[in-house]
Amino acid sequence: MLLEAHQVGGGATGGSTGHLTALLDTGLGRLIEDWGQHEAGLMVGANLTAISQIEQWSARFSPDCQLQRVEGILYTENAAGAGDLGREADAARLLGLGAEALDRVPLPFPCHAGYRITGQARFDPLRYVLGLARRFLEAGGVIHEQSPAKPPQDGGGAQIETPAARIQAGDVIVATHLPYVGALTLETRNYPQQSYVLLVRLTSPLHDALFWDDAEPYHYIRRYGGDDPHLVLIGGADHRTGLPINELDHLAQLEQYARARFAVEAVEGRWSDEFVEPADGAPFAGRLVGADHIWIATGYAGNGLTWGTACGLLLADLLTNEPNPLAGLLDPRRVKGLAALDRFVPENLRTALEYARIPFEGERVDSLAEVGPGEGRLVRYQGRKLAVWRDPGGELTILSPVCRHLGCIVKWNEAAATWDCPCHGGRYTATGERLGGPPPDDLEPAALE
Ligand SMILES: Cc1cc2nc3c(=O)[nH]c(=O)nc-3n(C[C@H](O)[C@H](O)[C@H](O)COP(=O)(O)OP(=O)(O)OC[C@H]3O[C@@H](n4cnc5c(N)ncnc54)[C@H](O)[C@@H]3O)c2cc1C
Ligand code: FES
């Protein structure tokens, strides 16, 4: 039985950009340094297997998802980046990916160096998961959409509750992208990030490959899919969720980046969404710490389409007592001291600073009429701290800004029109319904006299 809070595919998967790659976001050189060549090889191998698995299932269950094998190209625009890029290509070779240096990077702007890796892929992730869902139903599975589940309880199997039912299960797998169980054992080791995407129509066709540059954070470029080589996805400009910035500036930066490099006919779409970075560069998949019958898979960074598949296969093996080489590596109980430390400390310090901000001042307003149509604002009004949203039709929603997870103050996300929690990435709609992440509930309405 699949319990889905909203709609199948409506989470990060449906808004992702459909690349399937074993060139992991952590960086292959970094992965070898932190985990060793053998373990890094297992991780890359698991993602290559996931691409093949997705290819097979696409052909059988989602033939409309337009899966296409393409090459992956890493490139740098700067002479200074060539050394690091060369080391990343060496790491890819060590891990069996066979990176080949390019004489010329097939992009319409000057690049200093580039490497190509064959056997990667792109597809339409939403059509793919809808095909899997149809197959699940045919095989006797049951799907309940619009069924937000409370955190499961362990003991005598596992119990899970939705607004409509209480379900007794043998085991429960929590596959909610950001974890919402295992308080603090997982939240302190997974960091929520925002990422931005433009759908752009170019005047000239784009070479059919997955491109990544070496910027920090990196940009990526690829065809959107279908048969139109002019329609292209350009993504990047990532940052931690809930920073005191205007998210629309990040979409504008991305557009500037695109227009400076391509002949852009039109920007046909813009969006942003959240993904989750694990502290030590590898996902967490396995039995939840302290539970017997609750299982979790999370922490895929920007590779959740392949990592998610690899973790799904791992959980299937764990639940049927089959051996799997990833079992120990991805165990949520693992302690990976040094590899995790350089992210653990600053990221959790950021969270601690957000707690310090809880007695926030907010901008004082004399009247809620100061919040205009289409605007979300944190305000102080009649001595109360409020998260206020006025929809384009003028209707006002007045909420408590206190996150239902551990009480941090949410922030208005201008690009996504959501309330985002800077502490562990909980997200709510403009009207306060929980979208995802650790909070178990919606934001509370604020009752004003
Ligand atoms: C802009 C962007 C582009 C990306 N592009 C790529 C890419 O090209 N390739 C790649 O490999 N990765 C990509 N990623 C990462 C990838 O999208 C995610 O890692 C992946 O989609 C996560 O899959 P998931 O099934 O865990 O989460 P989701 O797809 O978010 O699914 C989780 C589901 O759980 C539901 N849910 C949450 N809480 C509850 C609850 N309490 N009860 C019931 N249901 C609940 C949600 O409604 C949701 O539908 C991208 C991420 C972003 C943000
Ligand atoms: S998500 Fe943890 S306090 Fe908001």
Coordinates of C-alpha atoms and ligand atoms in Angstrom, one line a residue:
M1 CA 0.0 0.0 0.0
L2 CA 1.3 3.4 -1.0
L3 CA 0.2 6.4 1.1
E4 CA 0.8 9.7 -0.8
A5 CA 0.1 13.0 0.9
H6 CA -0.6 14.7 -2.4
Q7 CA -0.3 13.1 -5.8
V8 CA 2.0 10.4 -7.1
G9 CA 5.0 12.1 -8.8
G10 CA 3.9 15.6 -7.5
G11 CA 6.9 15.9 -5.2
A12 CA 10.6 16.5 -6.1
T13 CA 10.5 13.8 -8.7
G14 CA 8.0 15.4 -11.0
G15 CA 9.9 18.8 -10.8
S16 CA 13.3 17.2 -11.3
T17 CA 15.2 17.6 -14.6
G18 CA 15.4 14.0 -15.5
H19 CA 19.1 13.3 -15.8
L20 CA 20.3 9.8 -14.9
T21 CA 24.0 9.7 -14.1
A22 CA 26.6 8.0 -12.0
L23 CA 28.6 11.3 -11.9
L24 CA 27.5 11.9 -8.4
D25 CA 27.0 15.4 -6.9
T26 CA 29.4 14.7 -4.1
G27 CA 32.2 14.6 -6.7
L28 CA 34.0 11.4 -7.4
G29 CA 37.4 12.5 -6.2
R30 CA 35.8 13.6 -2.9
L31 CA 33.9 10.2 -2.7
I32 CA 37.2 8.3 -3.0
E33 CA 38.9 10.5 -0.5
D34 CA 36.1 10.1 2.1
W35 CA 35.0 6.6 1.5
G36 CA 37.9 4.8 -0.2
Q37 CA 38.1 3.5 -3.8
H38 CA 36.2 0.3 -3.2
E39 CA 33.2 1.9 -1.5
A40 CA 33.1 4.8 -4.0
G41 CA 33.2 2.1 -6.7
L42 CA 30.2 0.4 -5.1
M43 CA 28.2 3.6 -5.0
V44 CA 29.0 4.5 -8.7
G45 CA 28.2 0.9 -9.6
A46 CA 24.8 1.1 -7.8
N47 CA 23.9 4.3 -9.8
L48 CA 25.0 2.6 -13.1
T49 CA 22.8 -0.4 -12.2
A50 CA 20.0 2.0 -11.4
I51 CA 20.2 3.6 -14.9
S52 CA 20.0 0.1 -16.5
Q53 CA 17.1 -0.8 -14.2
I54 CA 15.2 2.4 -15.0
E55 CA 15.9 1.8 -18.7
Q56 CA 14.4 -1.7 -18.5
W57 CA 11.3 -0.6 -16.5
S58 CA 10.8 2.4 -18.8
A59 CA 10.6 0.1 -21.8
R60 CA 8.1 -2.2 -20.0
F61 CA 6.0 0.1 -18.0
S62 CA 6.5 3.7 -19.2
P63 CA 7.3 3.6 -22.9
D64 CA 6.2 7.2 -23.3
C65 CA 8.9 8.5 -20.9
Q66 CA 11.4 9.1 -23.8
L67 CA 14.4 7.6 -22.1
Q68 CA 17.5 8.3 -24.2
R69 CA 21.1 7.2 -23.5
V70 CA 23.4 10.2 -23.8
E71 CA 26.9 11.2 -22.8
G72 CA 27.7 13.2 -19.7
I73 CA 30.2 16.1 -20.2
L74 CA 32.0 17.9 -17.4
Y75 CA 33.5 21.2 -18.5
T76 CA 35.2 24.4 -17.2
E77 CA 35.2 27.8 -18.7
N78 CA 38.3 28.8 -16.8
A79 CA 42.0 27.9 -17.1
A80 CA 42.1 27.8 -13.3
G81 CA 39.5 25.0 -13.2
A82 CA 41.3 22.7 -15.6
G83 CA 43.4 21.0 -12.8
D84 CA 40.5 20.1 -10.6
L85 CA 38.5 18.9 -13.6
G86 CA 41.4 16.7 -14.7
R87 CA 41.5 15.2 -11.2
E88 CA 37.7 14.5 -11.3
A89 CA 38.2 12.8 -14.7
D90 CA 41.1 10.7 -13.1
A91 CA 38.7 9.7 -10.3
A92 CA 36.0 8.8 -12.9
R93 CA 38.5 6.6 -14.7
L94 CA 39.6 4.9 -11.4
L95 CA 35.9 4.1 -10.8
G96 CA 35.5 2.6 -14.2
L97 CA 33.7 5.4 -15.9
G98 CA 36.3 5.9 -18.6
A99 CA 36.4 9.7 -18.9
E100 CA 37.8 10.9 -22.2
A101 CA 39.3 14.4 -22.7
L102 CA 37.5 16.5 -25.4
D103 CA 39.4 18.6 -27.9
R104 CA 36.3 20.8 -28.1
V105 CA 33.3 21.0 -25.7
P106 CA 30.2 21.0 -27.9
L107 CA 28.7 24.1 -26.4
P108 CA 28.2 27.5 -28.2
F109 CA 30.5 29.4 -25.8
P110 CA 34.2 29.2 -25.0
C111 CA 35.2 26.4 -22.7
H112 CA 38.7 25.7 -21.4
A113 CA 38.6 21.9 -20.9
G114 CA 36.0 19.1 -20.9
Y115 CA 35.7 15.4 -20.4
R116 CA 33.0 13.0 -21.7
I117 CA 31.6 9.9 -20.0
T118 CA 29.3 7.7 -22.1
G119 CA 26.3 5.6 -20.9
Q120 CA 24.4 8.3 -19.0
A121 CA 20.7 9.0 -19.8
R122 CA 17.8 11.5 -19.7
F123 CA 14.1 10.9 -19.5
D124 CA 10.8 12.3 -18.4
P125 CA 10.6 11.4 -14.7
L126 CA 6.9 12.1 -14.2
R127 CA 5.8 9.9 -17.1
Y128 CA 8.2 7.2 -15.7
V129 CA 6.8 7.2 -12.2
L130 CA 3.2 7.3 -13.4
G131 CA 4.0 4.1 -15.5
L132 CA 5.4 2.5 -12.3
A133 CA 2.3 3.4 -10.4
R134 CA 0.1 1.8 -13.0
R135 CA 2.2 -1.4 -12.9
F136 CA 2.0 -1.3 -9.1
L137 CA -1.8 -1.2 -9.3
E138 CA -1.9 -4.0 -11.9
A139 CA 0.2 -6.2 -9.6
G140 CA -2.4 -5.8 -6.8
G141 CA -0.9 -2.7 -5.0
V142 CA -3.2 -0.1 -3.5
I143 CA -2.5 3.7 -3.8
H144 CA -4.2 6.3 -1.6
E145 CA -3.5 9.8 -2.8
Q146 CA -4.4 12.9 -0.6
S147 CA -3.4 10.7 2.4
P148 CA -0.8 12.5 4.5
A149 CA 0.5 9.9 7.0
K150 CA 1.5 10.7 10.6
P151 CA 4.9 9.4 11.6
P152 CA 4.6 5.6 11.9
Q153 CA 4.8 3.8 15.3
D154 CA 7.0 0.8 15.7
G155 CA 6.1 -2.4 17.7
G156 CA 4.2 -5.6 16.7
G157 CA 4.9 -4.7 13.1
A158 CA 4.3 -1.0 12.4
Q159 CA 1.2 1.2 12.6
I160 CA 0.6 4.3 10.5
E161 CA -2.3 6.7 10.5
T162 CA -3.9 9.0 7.9
P163 CA -6.9 11.3 8.4
A164 CA -9.0 8.5 7.0
A165 CA -7.6 5.3 8.5
R166 CA -5.2 3.6 10.9
I167 CA -3.2 0.9 9.2
Q168 CA -1.5 -2.1 10.7
A169 CA 1.5 -3.1 8.6
G170 CA 4.2 -5.7 8.8
D171 CA 6.8 -3.0 7.9
V172 CA 6.6 0.7 6.8
I173 CA 9.1 2.3 4.4
V174 CA 9.3 6.1 4.8
A175 CA 10.2 7.4 1.3
T176 CA 9.1 11.0 1.8
H177 CA 12.3 12.6 0.3
L178 CA 13.2 14.7 3.4
P179 CA 12.9 12.5 6.5
Y180 CA 10.1 13.2 8.9
V181 CA 10.9 10.4 11.4
G182 CA 13.9 9.6 13.5
A183 CA 14.0 13.1 15.1
L184 CA 17.4 14.6 15.0
T185 CA 19.3 11.4 14.2
L186 CA 18.6 12.2 10.5
E187 CA 17.8 15.9 10.5
T188 CA 21.2 16.9 11.8
R189 CA 22.8 14.8 8.9
N190 CA 20.7 16.0 6.0
Y191 CA 20.7 19.6 4.8
P192 CA 17.8 21.1 2.7
Q193 CA 18.8 23.0 -0.4
Q194 CA 16.9 25.0 -3.0
S195 CA 17.6 24.5 -6.6
Y196 CA 16.4 26.5 -9.6
V197 CA 15.5 25.6 -13.2
L198 CA 14.8 27.5 -16.4
L199 CA 13.1 25.9 -19.4
V200 CA 14.6 27.8 -22.4
R201 CA 14.0 27.8 -26.1
L202 CA 17.2 28.4 -28.0
T203 CA 17.6 29.6 -31.6
S204 CA 20.1 26.8 -32.3
P205 CA 19.9 23.1 -31.3
L206 CA 21.8 21.9 -28.2
H207 CA 24.1 18.9 -28.5
D208 CA 22.3 16.0 -26.8
A209 CA 24.4 15.4 -23.7
L210 CA 24.2 16.2 -19.9
F211 CA 26.5 19.1 -19.2
W212 CA 27.8 20.2 -15.8
D213 CA 30.3 23.0 -15.2
D214 CA 32.7 23.4 -12.3
A215 CA 31.1 26.4 -10.7
E216 CA 30.2 26.3 -7.0
P217 CA 27.3 25.6 -7.0
Y218 CA 27.5 24.1 -10.5
H219 CA 25.3 24.9 -13.5
Y220 CA 23.8 22.1 -15.6
I221 CA 22.4 22.2 -19.2
R222 CA 20.5 19.5 -21.1
R223 CA 17.8 19.0 -23.6
Y224 CA 14.3 19.0 -22.1
G225 CA 13.3 15.8 -23.9
G226 CA 11.0 14.9 -26.7
D227 CA 12.3 15.6 -30.2
D228 CA 12.9 19.3 -30.0
P229 CA 16.6 20.0 -29.7
H230 CA 16.0 23.7 -29.1
L231 CA 14.2 23.2 -25.8
V232 CA 16.7 23.1 -23.0
L233 CA 16.8 22.9 -19.2
I234 CA 19.3 25.1 -17.5
G235 CA 19.7 24.7 -13.7
G236 CA 21.7 25.6 -10.7
A237 CA 22.1 28.6 -8.4
D238 CA 21.5 26.3 -5.4
H239 CA 21.6 27.4 -1.8
R240 CA 20.5 26.2 1.6
T241 CA 16.8 26.5 2.2
G242 CA 15.5 29.5 4.1
L243 CA 18.4 31.9 3.7
P244 CA 17.5 35.6 4.2
I245 CA 17.6 36.3 0.4
N246 CA 15.1 36.8 -2.3
E247 CA 14.8 33.5 -4.2
L248 CA 13.7 35.4 -7.4
D249 CA 17.2 36.8 -7.6
H250 CA 18.5 33.3 -8.0
L251 CA 16.1 32.7 -10.9
A252 CA 17.3 36.0 -12.4
Q253 CA 21.0 35.0 -12.0
L254 CA 20.2 31.8 -13.8
E255 CA 18.6 33.7 -16.7
Q256 CA 21.6 36.0 -16.9
Y257 CA 23.9 33.0 -17.0
A258 CA 21.8 31.5 -19.8
R259 CA 21.5 34.7 -21.9
A260 CA 25.2 35.4 -21.6
R261 CA 26.0 32.0 -23.2
F262 CA 23.2 31.1 -25.6
A263 CA 21.0 32.8 -28.2
V264 CA 17.8 32.5 -26.1
E265 CA 14.5 32.9 -28.1
A266 CA 12.3 32.6 -25.0
V267 CA 12.3 31.5 -21.4
E268 CA 9.3 29.2 -21.3
G269 CA 9.3 28.0 -17.7
R270 CA 10.9 28.8 -14.3
W271 CA 10.7 26.8 -11.1
S272 CA 12.5 25.9 -8.0
D273 CA 12.3 22.9 -5.6
E274 CA 14.1 21.4 -2.7
F275 CA 16.6 18.6 -2.4
V276 CA 18.5 17.2 0.5
E277 CA 22.3 17.0 0.9
P278 CA 23.6 14.2 3.2
A279 CA 26.5 15.2 5.6
D280 CA 28.9 12.5 4.3
G281 CA 27.9 12.4 0.7
A282 CA 26.0 9.2 0.7
P283 CA 22.2 8.5 1.2
F284 CA 20.7 6.9 4.3
A285 CA 18.8 3.7 3.5
G286 CA 17.9 0.9 5.8
R287 CA 16.2 0.3 9.1
L288 CA 15.5 3.4 11.1
V289 CA 17.6 3.9 14.2
G290 CA 15.9 2.3 17.2
A291 CA 13.1 0.7 15.2
D292 CA 12.4 -2.9 14.1
H293 CA 9.8 -2.4 11.4
I294 CA 10.3 1.1 10.1
W295 CA 12.7 1.7 7.2
I296 CA 13.9 4.8 5.5
A297 CA 15.6 6.1 2.4
T298 CA 16.7 9.7 2.1
G299 CA 19.7 12.0 1.4
Y300 CA 20.0 11.6 -2.3
A301 CA 21.4 15.1 -3.1
G302 CA 20.8 15.9 -6.8
N303 CA 20.9 12.3 -7.8
G304 CA 17.7 11.0 -6.3
L305 CA 16.3 9.5 -9.5
T306 CA 19.2 6.9 -9.6
W307 CA 20.0 6.9 -5.8
G308 CA 16.3 6.5 -5.1
T309 CA 16.1 3.5 -7.4
A310 CA 19.3 2.0 -5.9
C311 CA 17.9 2.5 -2.3
G312 CA 14.6 1.0 -3.4
L313 CA 16.4 -2.1 -4.6
L314 CA 18.4 -2.2 -1.4
L315 CA 15.3 -2.0 0.8
A316 CA 13.7 -4.8 -1.1
D317 CA 16.8 -6.9 -0.5
L318 CA 16.9 -6.0 3.2
L319 CA 13.2 -6.8 3.7
T320 CA 13.6 -10.2 2.0
N321 CA 16.9 -11.0 3.8
E322 CA 19.0 -10.9 0.6
P323 CA 22.6 -9.7 0.7
N324 CA 23.3 -6.3 -0.8
P325 CA 26.8 -4.7 -0.9
L326 CA 25.3 -1.3 -0.1
A327 CA 23.6 -2.5 3.1
G328 CA 26.4 -1.4 5.5
L329 CA 27.5 1.6 3.5
L330 CA 24.1 3.3 3.5
D331 CA 22.9 2.1 6.9
P332 CA 21.2 5.1 8.7
R333 CA 23.0 4.1 11.9
R334 CA 26.5 4.6 10.4
V335 CA 28.9 7.1 11.9
K336 CA 31.2 8.6 9.3
G337 CA 33.2 11.0 11.4
L338 CA 35.6 13.0 9.2
A339 CA 33.8 12.8 6.0
A340 CA 30.7 14.3 7.6
L341 CA 32.4 16.8 9.9
D342 CA 33.2 19.6 7.6
R343 CA 29.5 19.9 6.7
F344 CA 28.0 18.8 10.0
V345 CA 29.5 21.6 12.0
P346 CA 28.7 24.6 9.8
E347 CA 25.2 23.3 8.7
N348 CA 24.2 22.6 12.3
L349 CA 25.6 25.9 13.4
R350 CA 23.3 27.5 10.9
T351 CA 20.4 25.7 12.4
A352 CA 21.4 26.8 15.8
L353 CA 21.5 30.4 14.6
E354 CA 18.0 30.0 13.3
Y355 CA 16.9 28.8 16.8
A356 CA 18.5 32.0 18.1
R357 CA 16.3 34.0 15.7
I358 CA 13.1 32.5 17.1
P359 CA 12.2 35.6 19.1
F360 CA 12.2 37.5 15.8
E361 CA 11.2 41.1 15.5
G362 CA 9.3 40.9 12.2
E363 CA 8.4 44.0 10.3
R364 CA 5.8 46.0 12.3
V365 CA 2.7 46.9 10.3
D366 CA -0.2 49.0 11.4
S367 CA -2.7 47.3 9.1
L368 CA -2.7 44.0 7.2
A369 CA -3.8 46.0 4.2
E370 CA 0.0 46.7 3.9
V371 CA 0.4 43.1 2.6
G372 CA -0.4 43.4 -1.1
P373 CA -2.0 40.8 -3.5
G374 CA 0.4 37.9 -4.2
E375 CA 2.6 38.8 -1.3
G376 CA 3.8 36.7 1.6
R377 CA 5.3 38.5 4.6
L378 CA 6.4 37.9 8.2
V379 CA 5.0 40.8 10.2
R380 CA 4.4 42.0 13.7
Y381 CA 0.8 43.1 14.1
Q382 CA -1.1 43.9 17.3
G383 CA 1.9 42.6 19.2
R384 CA 1.6 39.2 17.4
K385 CA 4.2 37.6 15.1
L386 CA 2.4 36.4 12.0
A387 CA 3.0 34.8 8.6
V388 CA 0.6 36.6 6.3
W389 CA -0.3 35.7 2.7
R390 CA -2.7 37.6 0.5
D391 CA -3.6 35.7 -2.7
P392 CA -3.9 37.5 -6.0
G393 CA -7.7 37.8 -5.5
G394 CA -7.1 39.6 -2.2
E395 CA -8.0 36.8 0.2
L396 CA -5.9 36.9 3.4
T397 CA -4.4 33.9 5.2
I398 CA -3.0 34.6 8.6
L399 CA -0.8 32.0 10.2
S400 CA 1.6 31.4 13.1
P401 CA 5.1 31.5 11.7
V402 CA 6.3 28.7 14.1
C403 CA 7.3 25.6 12.3
R404 CA 5.4 22.5 13.5
H405 CA 8.6 20.4 13.7
L406 CA 10.8 22.0 16.3
G407 CA 9.6 25.6 16.4
C408 CA 11.9 27.6 14.0
I409 CA 10.5 30.6 12.3
V410 CA 9.5 29.9 8.6
K411 CA 10.5 32.2 5.8
W412 CA 8.5 33.3 2.7
N413 CA 10.0 31.8 -0.5
E414 CA 9.4 34.3 -3.2
A415 CA 10.1 32.0 -6.1
A416 CA 8.0 29.0 -5.0
A417 CA 5.4 30.9 -3.0
T418 CA 5.9 28.6 0.0
W419 CA 6.7 29.0 3.7
D420 CA 10.1 27.3 4.1
C421 CA 11.7 26.3 7.4
P422 CA 15.4 27.2 7.5
C423 CA 16.2 24.6 10.2
H424 CA 15.5 21.2 8.6
G425 CA 13.7 22.1 5.3
G426 CA 10.0 21.7 6.3
R427 CA 7.8 23.4 3.6
Y428 CA 4.2 24.6 3.6
T429 CA 1.9 26.1 1.0
A430 CA 1.1 29.8 1.1
T431 CA -2.0 28.9 3.0
G432 CA 0.0 26.8 5.5
E433 CA -0.6 23.1 4.4
R434 CA 2.4 20.9 5.0
L435 CA 4.1 20.1 1.7
G436 CA 6.9 18.0 3.0
G437 CA 9.9 17.6 5.3
P438 CA 10.0 16.9 9.0
P439 CA 7.0 18.8 10.3
P440 CA 4.2 16.4 11.1
D441 CA 1.4 19.0 10.6
D442 CA 0.2 22.2 8.9
L443 CA 1.1 25.7 10.1
E444 CA -1.4 26.8 12.7
P445 CA -3.9 29.5 11.8
A446 CA -3.5 32.6 13.9
A447 CA -6.7 33.8 15.5
L448 CA -6.9 37.6 15.6
E449 CA -9.5 39.6 17.3
Ligands
LIG1 C1 15.2 21.2 -9.2 C2 15.7 19.8 -9.0 C3 16.1 19.1 -10.1 C4 16.6 17.8 -9.8 N1 17.0 17.0 -10.9 C5 17.4 15.8 -10.7 C6 17.9 15.0 -11.8 O1 17.9 15.4 -13.0 N2 18.3 13.7 -11.6 C7 18.3 13.2 -10.3 O2 18.7 12.0 -10.2 N3 17.8 13.9 -9.3 C8 17.4 15.2 -9.4 N4 17.0 15.9 -8.4 C9 16.8 15.2 -7.1 C10 15.6 14.4 -7.1 O3 14.5 15.1 -7.7 C11 15.1 13.9 -5.7 O4 16.2 13.4 -5.0 C12 14.1 12.8 -5.9 O5 13.1 13.2 -6.8 C13 13.6 12.4 -4.5 O6 12.6 11.4 -4.8 P1 11.6 10.9 -3.6 O7 10.7 9.9 -4.1 O8 12.5 10.6 -2.4 O9 10.9 12.3 -3.2 P2 9.6 12.9 -3.8 O10 9.5 12.8 -5.3 O11 9.5 14.3 -3.3 O12 8.4 12.0 -3.3 C14 8.1 11.9 -1.9 C15 6.6 11.9 -1.8 O13 6.3 11.7 -0.4 C16 5.1 12.4 -0.2 N5 5.0 12.6 1.3 C17 5.8 13.5 2.0 N6 5.4 13.4 3.3 C18 4.3 12.5 3.4 C19 3.5 12.0 4.4 N7 3.6 12.4 5.7 N8 2.5 11.1 4.1 C20 2.4 10.7 2.8 N9 3.2 11.1 1.8 C21 4.1 12.0 2.1 C22 5.2 13.7 -1.0 O14 4.0 14.2 -1.2 C23 5.9 13.2 -2.2 O15 5.1 12.9 -3.3 C24 16.5 17.2 -8.5 C25 16.1 18.0 -7.5 C26 15.6 19.3 -7.7 C27 15.1 20.1 -6.5
FES2 S1 11.8 21.6 9.9 FE1 12.7 21.4 11.8 S2 12.1 23.2 12.9 FE2 11.2 23.4 10.9

